[in-house]
């Protein structure tokens, strides 16, 4: 390769674009032009790829009031409706609602499942007169093949349907279902169909694709009348379904209830027949439609992870923003654990309406995920593509970057992304194509996928740079590209431009800078391509500064920018390493003898004493390299791998690199070590909080290099013993109604006594605990009864019950062993609850006045070198009715009399009855007055006064009458 100097080269002249799907030309699918569809027929509401025929199956569920499903060959994009004559018909003319045939279409290996969830039929209960038969909605499902056409699948048997119905006379809606709003075809070719729209929702399962197979209902954990919040979903059960190895290594089914039991969505896990008593739920938002869509993917390991859509999620200042929750299957026996939440970008966009797994597109052995926001961009719709590797990292939502943003064109830009479907590599280039439905515009868009190769650019390899003689002024260096190809396509078209920029103050003839380029074609599909360049140095070779270089690689003629799609053209994976920066030293010596020694400082290593787990949050490690050789400076390099804890912070000059299949930390000095000097790394901070009692050692493996990149290494393995501290784990026991329980003879004979022994286990020590084994001992007496599950253990931060297993039983007691999987210090605690019942009549003759009954239970915490025991003692005593003493009666009588006397005195003092006395006094005064006047009138006088006397008597009589009238009124 000749030396080429590019004086004014701009490295950014080639586009650095990363795109998975080719957007320049989109393949459009629409209904036949000779068919006059109504505007809201929703062509594209559901889409699936039928690999056997290489066709898209597209539904228009509101067309013709029944629904129409089309088969659309990809080669010519001509859509033809599936013939439903004589198979789907309206049985009752009075009911003209849409059947929604094609509400969901789902392809299996050699068939397509299509359902009509609003199909109407006549319900005929055996004990009801014919004239009282009821029209009900019962979803119907059909199986389609190219040769056999459309065939109706068997519905739920009438007997099974009647067994499921609670009371169809009082509640006729219990006779209805809506099977077909969701469909899942499992890897075993069985079909699970959800009917969330009627009476809480139901789910049925076809064991095989045979059209004669009779489906069975997935048993719920309880009837709809008795479902509790801890058992199963109560609203819209069966809204979405996904299948995978979510728990252990067997297939299980995730089934959503988008409003759960209290408005918060819930996802429940089932095997092929029954509920596994495990679920996940949205614990913070009501009405977010959590579980509106489910997607199974492989992100974290060999098991299946789960993505849950909540398209109605909203924050305080937004509405229908939408969110997608990522759950990873880390623990073999638990449901997938929450990892992160991806939020929508715009209010009203309903981000997460559709989520699909499009497979591994970039070669990292993790599935990529497509998520739609069908009402973003003023209702036009957007589809986002995310890297599976990014979804398993602990990132804030704001830091998560998408791989590609796919926007709709204006001509079909309305509800774009309402449905998504992957195509299983139609054009044989190793990655899945993507079909996107825009049902408000009766359009489906097909995007072709561009395969990706992973390219890693190496650091330049300089030959004999630091052991040259004085006559050497020209040096060669080599730059290599390592390429990892996907299995397909078989033919690869790509050209890579590699640019090397060398910088040094005394670079010969190039004014301190030189640029080298090379174009590499990947047509031969070689795993490695190398190019050699020449570097000129001054003859004296004595430098005080390093030779710096930058190596970068670009893709020429990116296929996303070309007018035509070619399935052989590849792009560069986002995992590619396309740029390297570093520097090297130039040294001079005749005979270079290197002697480097390694010394380490570990803050938590104390000779003879183990490290107590949890005694600190962080610890540090420092490495020191001594150069005790002669005549040459050497670049110090130390490579570390830490087993047992994570590295929380790394100093400047330390980077993570893969080495021998391990993720190691490579630390380099800022300059070479002169003879007789040393170099010490800055503090490498270790995170100690993740240690638990299960950990026994922390191992630090150290490799030191004579020169960075040399193969001559020295290794050392340092083991630090760690020990758990259980002294802070305490148990407190109590009886919920008190340690002494009193019972009367009436209680003994007729009433049941209920109590609970409650043990609270807390961890106030330094060590986080896992798999704490608890031995529970319960007394066995004729008068003591327990639940079928006698021990209930509740964890403070988890929604699962800990497991308890029966161990043994003798005449006086029985034992259980329970496992508390996690007990984080300070934060977590566990409660052991033992309900105890004493049935009526069982203590008769046993509990007496002078003979108490004692109930004793105990728990024993088992540690590796110790045990702790806590007991609860409950004493039952007989309570007899007490007679009232005579002294008490006498005191009560005396107190009553005193109260009566005091009350009388008070009433007299305030003038009670004084009004009546005043009225009697007034009458007396009037009588005295009349008698006085009468007496004076009868006395003798000197002149006759007959007329005056007569008048006086008449006045007195009149006055007397008035007084009597007034008295009557007063009375």
mmCIF file of C-alpha atoms in Angstrom, residues 423-746:
data_model
loop_
_atom_site.group_PDB
_atom_site.id
_atom_site.type_symbol
_atom_site.label_atom_id
_atom_site.label_comp_id
_atom_site.label_asym_id
_atom_site.label_seq_id
_atom_site.Cartn_x
_atom_site.Cartn_y
_atom_site.Cartn_z
ATOM 1 C CA UNK A 423 -41.982 -11.244 8.356
ATOM 2 C CA UNK A 424 -39.742 -14.281 8.755
ATOM 3 C CA UNK A 425 -37.020 -13.167 6.322
ATOM 4 C CA UNK A 426 -39.000 -13.069 3.081
ATOM 5 C CA UNK A 427 -36.007 -12.024 0.932
ATOM 6 C CA UNK A 428 -33.497 -14.427 2.591
ATOM 7 C CA UNK A 429 -31.026 -11.831 3.823
ATOM 8 C CA UNK A 430 -31.050 -12.991 7.435
ATOM 9 C CA UNK A 431 -33.320 -10.402 9.096
ATOM 10 C CA UNK A 432 -37.060 -9.925 9.441
ATOM 11 C CA UNK A 433 -39.052 -7.496 7.340
ATOM 12 C CA UNK A 434 -41.653 -5.306 9.028
ATOM 13 C CA UNK A 435 -45.329 -4.802 8.133
ATOM 14 C CA UNK A 436 -47.030 -1.721 9.603
ATOM 15 C CA UNK A 437 -50.786 -1.196 9.551
ATOM 16 C CA UNK A 438 -52.471 2.188 9.122
ATOM 17 C CA UNK A 439 -56.150 1.119 9.405
ATOM 18 C CA UNK A 440 -57.637 4.635 9.426
ATOM 19 C CA UNK A 441 -56.207 4.963 5.895
ATOM 20 C CA UNK A 442 -56.906 1.335 4.858
ATOM 21 C CA UNK A 443 -53.191 0.808 4.212
ATOM 22 C CA UNK A 444 -50.399 -1.596 5.174
ATOM 23 C CA UNK A 445 -46.747 -0.664 4.589
ATOM 24 C CA UNK A 446 -43.991 -3.284 4.134
ATOM 25 C CA UNK A 447 -40.404 -2.293 4.962
ATOM 26 C CA UNK A 448 -37.384 -4.313 3.863
ATOM 27 C CA UNK A 449 -34.661 -5.065 6.365
ATOM 28 C CA UNK A 450 -30.974 -4.390 5.759
ATOM 29 C CA UNK A 451 -28.657 -7.031 7.228
ATOM 30 C CA UNK A 452 -25.815 -5.844 9.469
ATOM 31 C CA UNK A 453 -22.202 -6.937 9.897
ATOM 32 C CA UNK A 454 -20.138 -6.280 13.000
ATOM 33 C CA UNK A 455 -16.780 -4.616 12.287
ATOM 34 C CA UNK A 456 -14.034 -4.053 14.845
ATOM 35 C CA UNK A 457 -11.165 -1.742 14.020
ATOM 36 C CA UNK A 458 -7.841 -2.657 15.651
ATOM 37 C CA UNK A 459 -5.145 -0.444 17.080
ATOM 38 C CA UNK A 460 -2.149 -0.050 14.753
ATOM 39 C CA UNK A 461 0.542 -2.645 15.309
ATOM 40 C CA UNK A 462 3.955 -0.860 15.150
ATOM 41 C CA UNK A 463 6.895 -3.136 14.332
ATOM 42 C CA UNK A 464 10.116 -2.762 16.409
ATOM 43 C CA UNK A 465 9.308 0.813 17.287
ATOM 44 C CA UNK A 466 11.084 0.855 20.634
ATOM 45 C CA UNK A 467 14.123 -1.389 19.953
ATOM 46 C CA UNK A 468 15.462 0.113 16.710
ATOM 47 C CA UNK A 469 19.042 1.180 16.039
ATOM 48 C CA UNK A 470 20.173 4.658 15.019
ATOM 49 C CA UNK A 471 20.081 3.923 11.291
ATOM 50 C CA UNK A 472 16.358 3.101 11.247
ATOM 51 C CA UNK A 473 14.138 5.994 10.133
ATOM 52 C CA UNK A 474 11.250 4.125 8.488
ATOM 53 C CA UNK A 475 8.776 1.976 10.380
ATOM 54 C CA UNK A 476 5.874 -0.129 9.292
ATOM 55 C CA UNK A 477 2.562 -0.441 11.099
ATOM 56 C CA UNK A 478 -0.470 -2.582 10.416
ATOM 57 C CA UNK A 479 -4.197 -1.865 10.853
ATOM 58 C CA UNK A 480 -6.737 -4.702 10.764
ATOM 59 C CA UNK A 481 -10.507 -4.980 10.492
ATOM 60 C CA UNK A 482 -12.198 -7.975 12.104
ATOM 61 C CA UNK A 483 -15.615 -8.733 10.572
ATOM 62 C CA UNK A 484 -18.420 -10.909 11.940
ATOM 63 C CA UNK A 485 -20.994 -11.865 9.301
ATOM 64 C CA UNK A 486 -24.567 -13.048 9.777
ATOM 65 C CA UNK A 487 -25.511 -16.448 8.380
ATOM 66 C CA UNK A 488 -27.437 -14.690 5.606
ATOM 67 C CA UNK A 489 -27.165 -13.144 3.084
ATOM 68 C CA UNK A 490 -24.844 -15.513 1.314
ATOM 69 C CA UNK A 491 -23.481 -12.682 -0.832
ATOM 70 C CA UNK A 492 -22.289 -9.515 0.911
ATOM 71 C CA UNK A 493 -21.841 -6.153 -0.775
ATOM 72 C CA UNK A 494 -20.039 -3.460 1.248
ATOM 73 C CA UNK A 495 -16.979 -1.235 0.991
ATOM 74 C CA UNK A 496 -15.254 0.171 4.075
ATOM 75 C CA UNK A 497 -12.991 3.214 4.163
ATOM 76 C CA UNK A 498 -10.313 3.071 6.896
ATOM 77 C CA UNK A 499 -8.481 6.280 7.758
ATOM 78 C CA UNK A 500 -5.367 6.462 9.969
ATOM 79 C CA UNK A 501 -4.220 9.865 11.224
ATOM 80 C CA UNK A 502 -0.708 10.017 12.788
ATOM 81 C CA UNK A 503 0.321 13.014 14.929
ATOM 82 C CA UNK A 504 3.789 13.837 16.357
ATOM 83 C CA UNK A 505 5.847 16.996 16.805
ATOM 84 C CA UNK A 506 8.808 15.606 14.814
ATOM 85 C CA UNK A 507 7.028 13.500 12.253
ATOM 86 C CA UNK A 508 9.380 13.454 9.272
ATOM 87 C CA UNK A 509 8.362 15.486 6.180
ATOM 88 C CA UNK A 510 4.700 15.793 7.154
ATOM 89 C CA UNK A 511 4.721 18.888 9.396
ATOM 90 C CA UNK A 512 3.666 16.786 12.342
ATOM 91 C CA UNK A 513 0.669 15.089 10.678
ATOM 92 C CA UNK A 514 0.074 12.269 8.226
ATOM 93 C CA UNK A 515 -3.143 10.625 6.952
ATOM 94 C CA UNK A 516 -3.311 7.102 5.509
ATOM 95 C CA UNK A 517 -6.394 5.560 3.904
ATOM 96 C CA UNK A 518 -7.475 2.191 2.587
ATOM 97 C CA UNK A 519 -10.698 0.876 1.005
ATOM 98 C CA UNK A 520 -11.714 -2.697 1.878
ATOM 99 C CA UNK A 521 -14.343 -4.744 0.050
ATOM 100 C CA UNK A 522 -16.177 -7.418 2.060
ATOM 101 C CA UNK A 523 -17.136 -9.428 -1.012
ATOM 102 C CA UNK A 524 -14.794 -12.302 -0.079
ATOM 103 C CA UNK A 525 -16.359 -12.507 3.422
ATOM 104 C CA UNK A 526 -12.984 -12.947 5.093
ATOM 105 C CA UNK A 527 -13.002 -12.722 8.920
ATOM 106 C CA UNK A 528 -10.033 -10.332 8.933
ATOM 107 C CA UNK A 529 -8.577 -7.729 6.576
ATOM 108 C CA UNK A 530 -5.221 -6.082 7.322
ATOM 109 C CA UNK A 531 -3.350 -3.206 5.644
ATOM 110 C CA UNK A 532 0.283 -2.129 6.168
ATOM 111 C CA UNK A 533 1.454 1.490 6.178
ATOM 112 C CA UNK A 534 4.903 3.159 6.558
ATOM 113 C CA UNK A 535 5.881 5.780 9.104
ATOM 114 C CA UNK A 536 8.988 7.976 8.822
ATOM 115 C CA UNK A 537 10.808 9.156 11.976
ATOM 116 C CA UNK A 538 13.842 11.397 12.490
ATOM 117 C CA UNK A 539 17.185 9.659 12.596
ATOM 118 C CA UNK A 540 18.064 10.620 16.169
ATOM 119 C CA UNK A 541 14.892 9.013 17.510
ATOM 120 C CA UNK A 542 15.020 10.780 20.874
ATOM 121 C CA UNK A 543 11.487 11.930 21.628
ATOM 122 C CA UNK A 544 9.937 13.544 24.646
ATOM 123 C CA UNK A 545 6.359 13.126 23.448
ATOM 124 C CA UNK A 546 4.284 10.223 22.217
ATOM 125 C CA UNK A 547 3.252 9.320 18.702
ATOM 126 C CA UNK A 548 -0.560 9.724 18.672
ATOM 127 C CA UNK A 549 -2.918 8.077 16.214
ATOM 128 C CA UNK A 550 -6.608 7.903 15.341
ATOM 129 C CA UNK A 551 -8.049 5.032 13.315
ATOM 130 C CA UNK A 552 -11.604 5.298 11.967
ATOM 131 C CA UNK A 553 -13.713 3.171 9.631
ATOM 132 C CA UNK A 554 -16.748 4.262 7.571
ATOM 133 C CA UNK A 555 -19.203 2.493 5.289
ATOM 134 C CA UNK A 556 -19.186 3.782 1.710
ATOM 135 C CA UNK A 557 -22.408 3.911 -0.323
ATOM 136 C CA UNK A 558 -24.724 3.306 2.597
ATOM 137 C CA UNK A 559 -27.675 1.264 1.276
ATOM 138 C CA UNK A 560 -30.181 3.551 3.001
ATOM 139 C CA UNK A 561 -29.088 6.376 0.685
ATOM 140 C CA UNK A 562 -29.358 4.351 -2.558
ATOM 141 C CA UNK A 563 -32.477 4.575 -4.776
ATOM 142 C CA UNK A 564 -32.993 0.781 -5.010
ATOM 143 C CA UNK A 565 -33.041 -1.921 -2.362
ATOM 144 C CA UNK A 566 -30.570 -4.806 -2.687
ATOM 145 C CA UNK A 567 -30.849 -7.597 -0.113
ATOM 146 C CA UNK A 568 -27.107 -8.320 -0.426
ATOM 147 C CA UNK A 569 -26.062 -4.850 0.661
ATOM 148 C CA UNK A 570 -25.262 -4.705 4.372
ATOM 149 C CA UNK A 571 -24.899 -1.983 6.961
ATOM 150 C CA UNK A 572 -22.635 -1.787 10.003
ATOM 151 C CA UNK A 573 -24.017 -3.016 13.297
ATOM 152 C CA UNK A 574 -24.362 -0.518 16.136
ATOM 153 C CA UNK A 575 -22.032 -2.850 18.066
ATOM 154 C CA UNK A 576 -19.192 -2.195 15.641
ATOM 155 C CA UNK A 577 -15.981 -0.591 16.944
ATOM 156 C CA UNK A 578 -15.217 1.951 14.244
ATOM 157 C CA UNK A 579 -12.773 4.284 15.958
ATOM 158 C CA UNK A 580 -9.613 3.864 18.036
ATOM 159 C CA UNK A 581 -7.444 6.544 19.665
ATOM 160 C CA UNK A 582 -4.159 5.915 21.422
ATOM 161 C CA UNK A 583 -0.466 6.781 21.494
ATOM 162 C CA UNK A 584 2.868 4.954 21.653
ATOM 163 C CA UNK A 585 6.327 5.826 22.952
ATOM 164 C CA UNK A 586 9.568 5.610 21.017
ATOM 165 C CA UNK A 587 12.530 4.432 23.084
ATOM 166 C CA UNK A 588 16.171 3.640 22.343
ATOM 167 C CA UNK A 589 18.347 1.010 23.941
ATOM 168 C CA UNK A 590 20.989 -1.500 22.792
ATOM 169 C CA UNK A 591 20.041 -4.264 25.204
ATOM 170 C CA UNK A 592 16.686 -3.798 26.834
ATOM 171 C CA UNK A 593 16.232 -5.710 30.084
ATOM 172 C CA UNK A 594 12.839 -5.283 31.675
ATOM 173 C CA UNK A 595 12.121 -6.106 35.304
ATOM 174 C CA UNK A 596 8.682 -5.015 36.443
ATOM 175 C CA UNK A 597 7.197 -5.909 39.819
ATOM 176 C CA UNK A 598 3.586 -5.620 40.954
ATOM 177 C CA UNK A 599 2.333 -4.454 44.328
ATOM 178 C CA UNK A 600 -1.297 -4.095 45.397
ATOM 179 C CA UNK A 601 -3.285 -2.253 48.062
ATOM 180 C CA UNK A 602 -6.757 -3.576 48.896
ATOM 181 C CA UNK A 603 -8.616 -1.505 51.487
ATOM 182 C CA UNK A 604 -10.669 -4.400 52.876
ATOM 183 C CA UNK A 605 -7.888 -6.999 53.064
ATOM 184 C CA UNK A 606 -6.828 -7.554 56.678
ATOM 185 C CA UNK A 607 -4.478 -10.397 57.365
ATOM 186 C CA UNK A 608 -6.082 -13.168 59.372
ATOM 187 C CA UNK A 609 -9.507 -11.501 59.522
ATOM 188 C CA UNK A 610 -12.257 -11.919 56.953
ATOM 189 C CA UNK A 611 -14.203 -8.963 55.602
ATOM 190 C CA UNK A 612 -17.633 -8.651 57.283
ATOM 191 C CA UNK A 613 -20.270 -8.499 54.559
ATOM 192 C CA UNK A 614 -22.176 -5.219 54.668
ATOM 193 C CA UNK A 615 -19.681 -3.407 56.903
ATOM 194 C CA UNK A 616 -19.068 -0.829 54.140
ATOM 195 C CA UNK A 617 -20.711 0.337 50.953
ATOM 196 C CA UNK A 618 -17.551 0.816 48.897
ATOM 197 C CA UNK A 619 -13.948 -0.322 49.056
ATOM 198 C CA UNK A 620 -10.927 0.531 46.909
ATOM 199 C CA UNK A 621 -8.151 -1.260 45.096
ATOM 200 C CA UNK A 622 -4.887 0.263 43.891
ATOM 201 C CA UNK A 623 -2.115 -1.381 41.855
ATOM 202 C CA UNK A 624 1.514 -0.263 41.751
ATOM 203 C CA UNK A 625 4.030 -1.274 39.060
ATOM 204 C CA UNK A 626 7.782 -0.800 39.776
ATOM 205 C CA UNK A 627 10.381 -0.617 36.976
ATOM 206 C CA UNK A 628 13.603 -1.961 38.510
ATOM 207 C CA UNK A 629 15.225 -2.839 35.155
ATOM 208 C CA UNK A 630 17.936 -0.982 33.201
ATOM 209 C CA UNK A 631 18.036 1.213 30.160
ATOM 210 C CA UNK A 632 14.453 1.362 28.925
ATOM 211 C CA UNK A 633 11.131 2.966 29.710
ATOM 212 C CA UNK A 634 8.053 0.795 29.590
ATOM 213 C CA UNK A 635 4.383 1.506 29.298
ATOM 214 C CA UNK A 636 2.728 0.173 32.435
ATOM 215 C CA UNK A 637 -0.354 -1.956 31.821
ATOM 216 C CA UNK A 638 -2.407 -3.844 34.399
ATOM 217 C CA UNK A 639 -5.471 -5.935 33.582
ATOM 218 C CA UNK A 640 -7.887 -6.808 36.388
ATOM 219 C CA UNK A 641 -10.952 -8.955 36.695
ATOM 220 C CA UNK A 642 -12.983 -8.872 39.897
ATOM 221 C CA UNK A 643 -15.178 -11.846 40.797
ATOM 222 C CA UNK A 644 -17.839 -11.442 43.460
ATOM 223 C CA UNK A 645 -18.569 -7.703 43.344
ATOM 224 C CA UNK A 646 -19.048 -5.025 40.703
ATOM 225 C CA UNK A 647 -16.624 -2.241 39.897
ATOM 226 C CA UNK A 648 -18.484 0.963 40.759
ATOM 227 C CA UNK A 649 -16.004 3.565 39.499
ATOM 228 C CA UNK A 650 -12.845 3.396 37.435
ATOM 229 C CA UNK A 651 -10.027 5.939 37.343
ATOM 230 C CA UNK A 652 -8.883 7.814 34.260
ATOM 231 C CA UNK A 653 -6.835 5.537 32.049
ATOM 232 C CA UNK A 654 -8.841 2.382 32.816
ATOM 233 C CA UNK A 655 -11.271 0.931 30.264
ATOM 234 C CA UNK A 656 -13.329 -2.251 30.028
ATOM 235 C CA UNK A 657 -12.245 -4.748 27.373
ATOM 236 C CA UNK A 658 -12.998 -8.349 26.507
ATOM 237 C CA UNK A 659 -10.011 -10.568 27.218
ATOM 238 C CA UNK A 660 -10.019 -14.352 26.927
ATOM 239 C CA UNK A 661 -13.806 -14.336 27.016
ATOM 240 C CA UNK A 662 -14.006 -12.187 30.174
ATOM 241 C CA UNK A 663 -14.902 -8.556 30.758
ATOM 242 C CA UNK A 664 -11.722 -7.105 32.252
ATOM 243 C CA UNK A 665 -10.479 -3.682 33.294
ATOM 244 C CA UNK A 666 -7.350 -2.554 31.430
ATOM 245 C CA UNK A 667 -5.436 0.268 33.136
ATOM 246 C CA UNK A 668 -2.644 2.138 31.369
ATOM 247 C CA UNK A 669 -0.206 4.704 32.688
ATOM 248 C CA UNK A 670 -0.204 8.191 31.245
ATOM 249 C CA UNK A 671 3.490 7.871 30.351
ATOM 250 C CA UNK A 672 6.201 5.196 30.438
ATOM 251 C CA UNK A 673 7.890 4.297 33.724
ATOM 252 C CA UNK A 674 11.482 5.361 33.873
ATOM 253 C CA UNK A 675 13.966 2.888 35.361
ATOM 254 C CA UNK A 676 13.845 3.046 39.140
ATOM 255 C CA UNK A 677 10.382 4.649 39.180
ATOM 256 C CA UNK A 678 6.906 3.356 39.819
ATOM 257 C CA UNK A 679 3.329 3.953 38.654
ATOM 258 C CA UNK A 680 0.217 3.575 40.824
ATOM 259 C CA UNK A 681 -3.329 3.458 39.563
ATOM 260 C CA UNK A 682 -5.901 5.756 41.043
ATOM 261 C CA UNK A 683 -8.525 4.146 43.242
ATOM 262 C CA UNK A 684 -10.661 1.459 41.627
ATOM 263 C CA UNK A 685 -13.907 1.573 43.612
ATOM 264 C CA UNK A 686 -15.737 -1.696 44.317
ATOM 265 C CA UNK A 687 -19.447 -1.842 45.154
ATOM 266 C CA UNK A 688 -19.807 -4.028 48.253
ATOM 267 C CA UNK A 689 -23.580 -3.632 48.769
ATOM 268 C CA UNK A 690 -24.459 -6.514 46.437
ATOM 269 C CA UNK A 691 -22.748 -9.076 48.678
ATOM 270 C CA UNK A 692 -25.013 -11.446 50.608
ATOM 271 C CA UNK A 693 -24.560 -14.273 53.085
ATOM 272 C CA UNK A 694 -24.198 -16.664 50.143
ATOM 273 C CA UNK A 695 -20.863 -15.115 49.151
ATOM 274 C CA UNK A 696 -17.709 -16.649 50.591
ATOM 275 C CA UNK A 697 -14.838 -14.996 48.697
ATOM 276 C CA UNK A 698 -13.914 -12.039 46.516
ATOM 277 C CA UNK A 699 -11.292 -12.861 43.919
ATOM 278 C CA UNK A 700 -9.155 -10.271 42.131
ATOM 279 C CA UNK A 701 -7.151 -11.587 39.180
ATOM 280 C CA UNK A 702 -4.319 -9.283 38.078
ATOM 281 C CA UNK A 703 -2.199 -9.490 34.930
ATOM 282 C CA UNK A 704 0.743 -7.115 34.458
ATOM 283 C CA UNK A 705 2.356 -6.552 31.065
ATOM 284 C CA UNK A 706 5.935 -5.676 30.204
ATOM 285 C CA UNK A 707 4.515 -3.453 27.497
ATOM 286 C CA UNK A 708 0.892 -2.741 26.615
ATOM 287 C CA UNK A 709 -0.088 -5.289 24.020
ATOM 288 C CA UNK A 710 2.838 -7.674 24.714
ATOM 289 C CA UNK A 711 2.060 -11.302 25.369
ATOM 290 C CA UNK A 712 4.714 -11.628 28.077
ATOM 291 C CA UNK A 713 2.569 -11.289 31.199
ATOM 292 C CA UNK A 714 2.716 -12.016 34.894
ATOM 293 C CA UNK A 715 -0.479 -12.969 36.708
ATOM 294 C CA UNK A 716 -1.555 -13.034 40.310
ATOM 295 C CA UNK A 717 -4.803 -14.129 41.950
ATOM 296 C CA UNK A 718 -5.816 -12.507 45.229
ATOM 297 C CA UNK A 719 -8.559 -14.118 47.329
ATOM 298 C CA UNK A 720 -10.197 -12.194 50.163
ATOM 299 C CA UNK A 721 -12.393 -14.242 52.475
ATOM 300 C CA UNK A 722 -15.762 -12.674 53.400
ATOM 301 C CA UNK A 723 -18.050 -13.572 56.288
ATOM 302 C CA UNK A 724 -21.700 -12.833 57.011
ATOM 303 C CA UNK A 725 -22.940 -11.383 60.311
ATOM 304 C CA UNK A 726 -26.306 -12.700 61.503
ATOM 305 C CA UNK A 727 -26.366 -10.987 64.880
ATOM 306 C CA UNK A 728 -28.729 -8.277 63.599
ATOM 307 C CA UNK A 729 -31.407 -10.719 62.451
ATOM 308 C CA UNK A 730 -34.075 -10.725 65.150
ATOM 309 C CA UNK A 731 -37.424 -12.417 65.620
ATOM 310 C CA UNK A 732 -40.291 -10.994 67.655
ATOM 311 C CA UNK A 733 -43.336 -13.140 68.415
ATOM 312 C CA UNK A 734 -46.760 -12.097 69.666
ATOM 313 C CA UNK A 735 -50.379 -13.263 69.825
ATOM 314 C CA UNK A 736 -52.631 -10.850 67.953
ATOM 315 C CA UNK A 737 -55.249 -10.766 70.767
ATOM 316 C CA UNK A 738 -52.771 -10.778 73.637
ATOM 317 C CA UNK A 739 -50.790 -13.419 75.560
ATOM 318 C CA UNK A 740 -53.706 -14.207 77.924
ATOM 319 C CA UNK A 741 -57.016 -15.204 76.388
ATOM 320 C CA UNK A 742 -60.112 -15.477 78.615
ATOM 321 C CA UNK A 743 -63.057 -17.690 77.708
ATOM 322 C CA UNK A 744 -66.384 -18.061 79.448
ATOM 323 C CA UNK A 745 -68.285 -21.328 79.708
ATOM 324 C CA UNK A 746 -70.587 -19.951 77.012
#
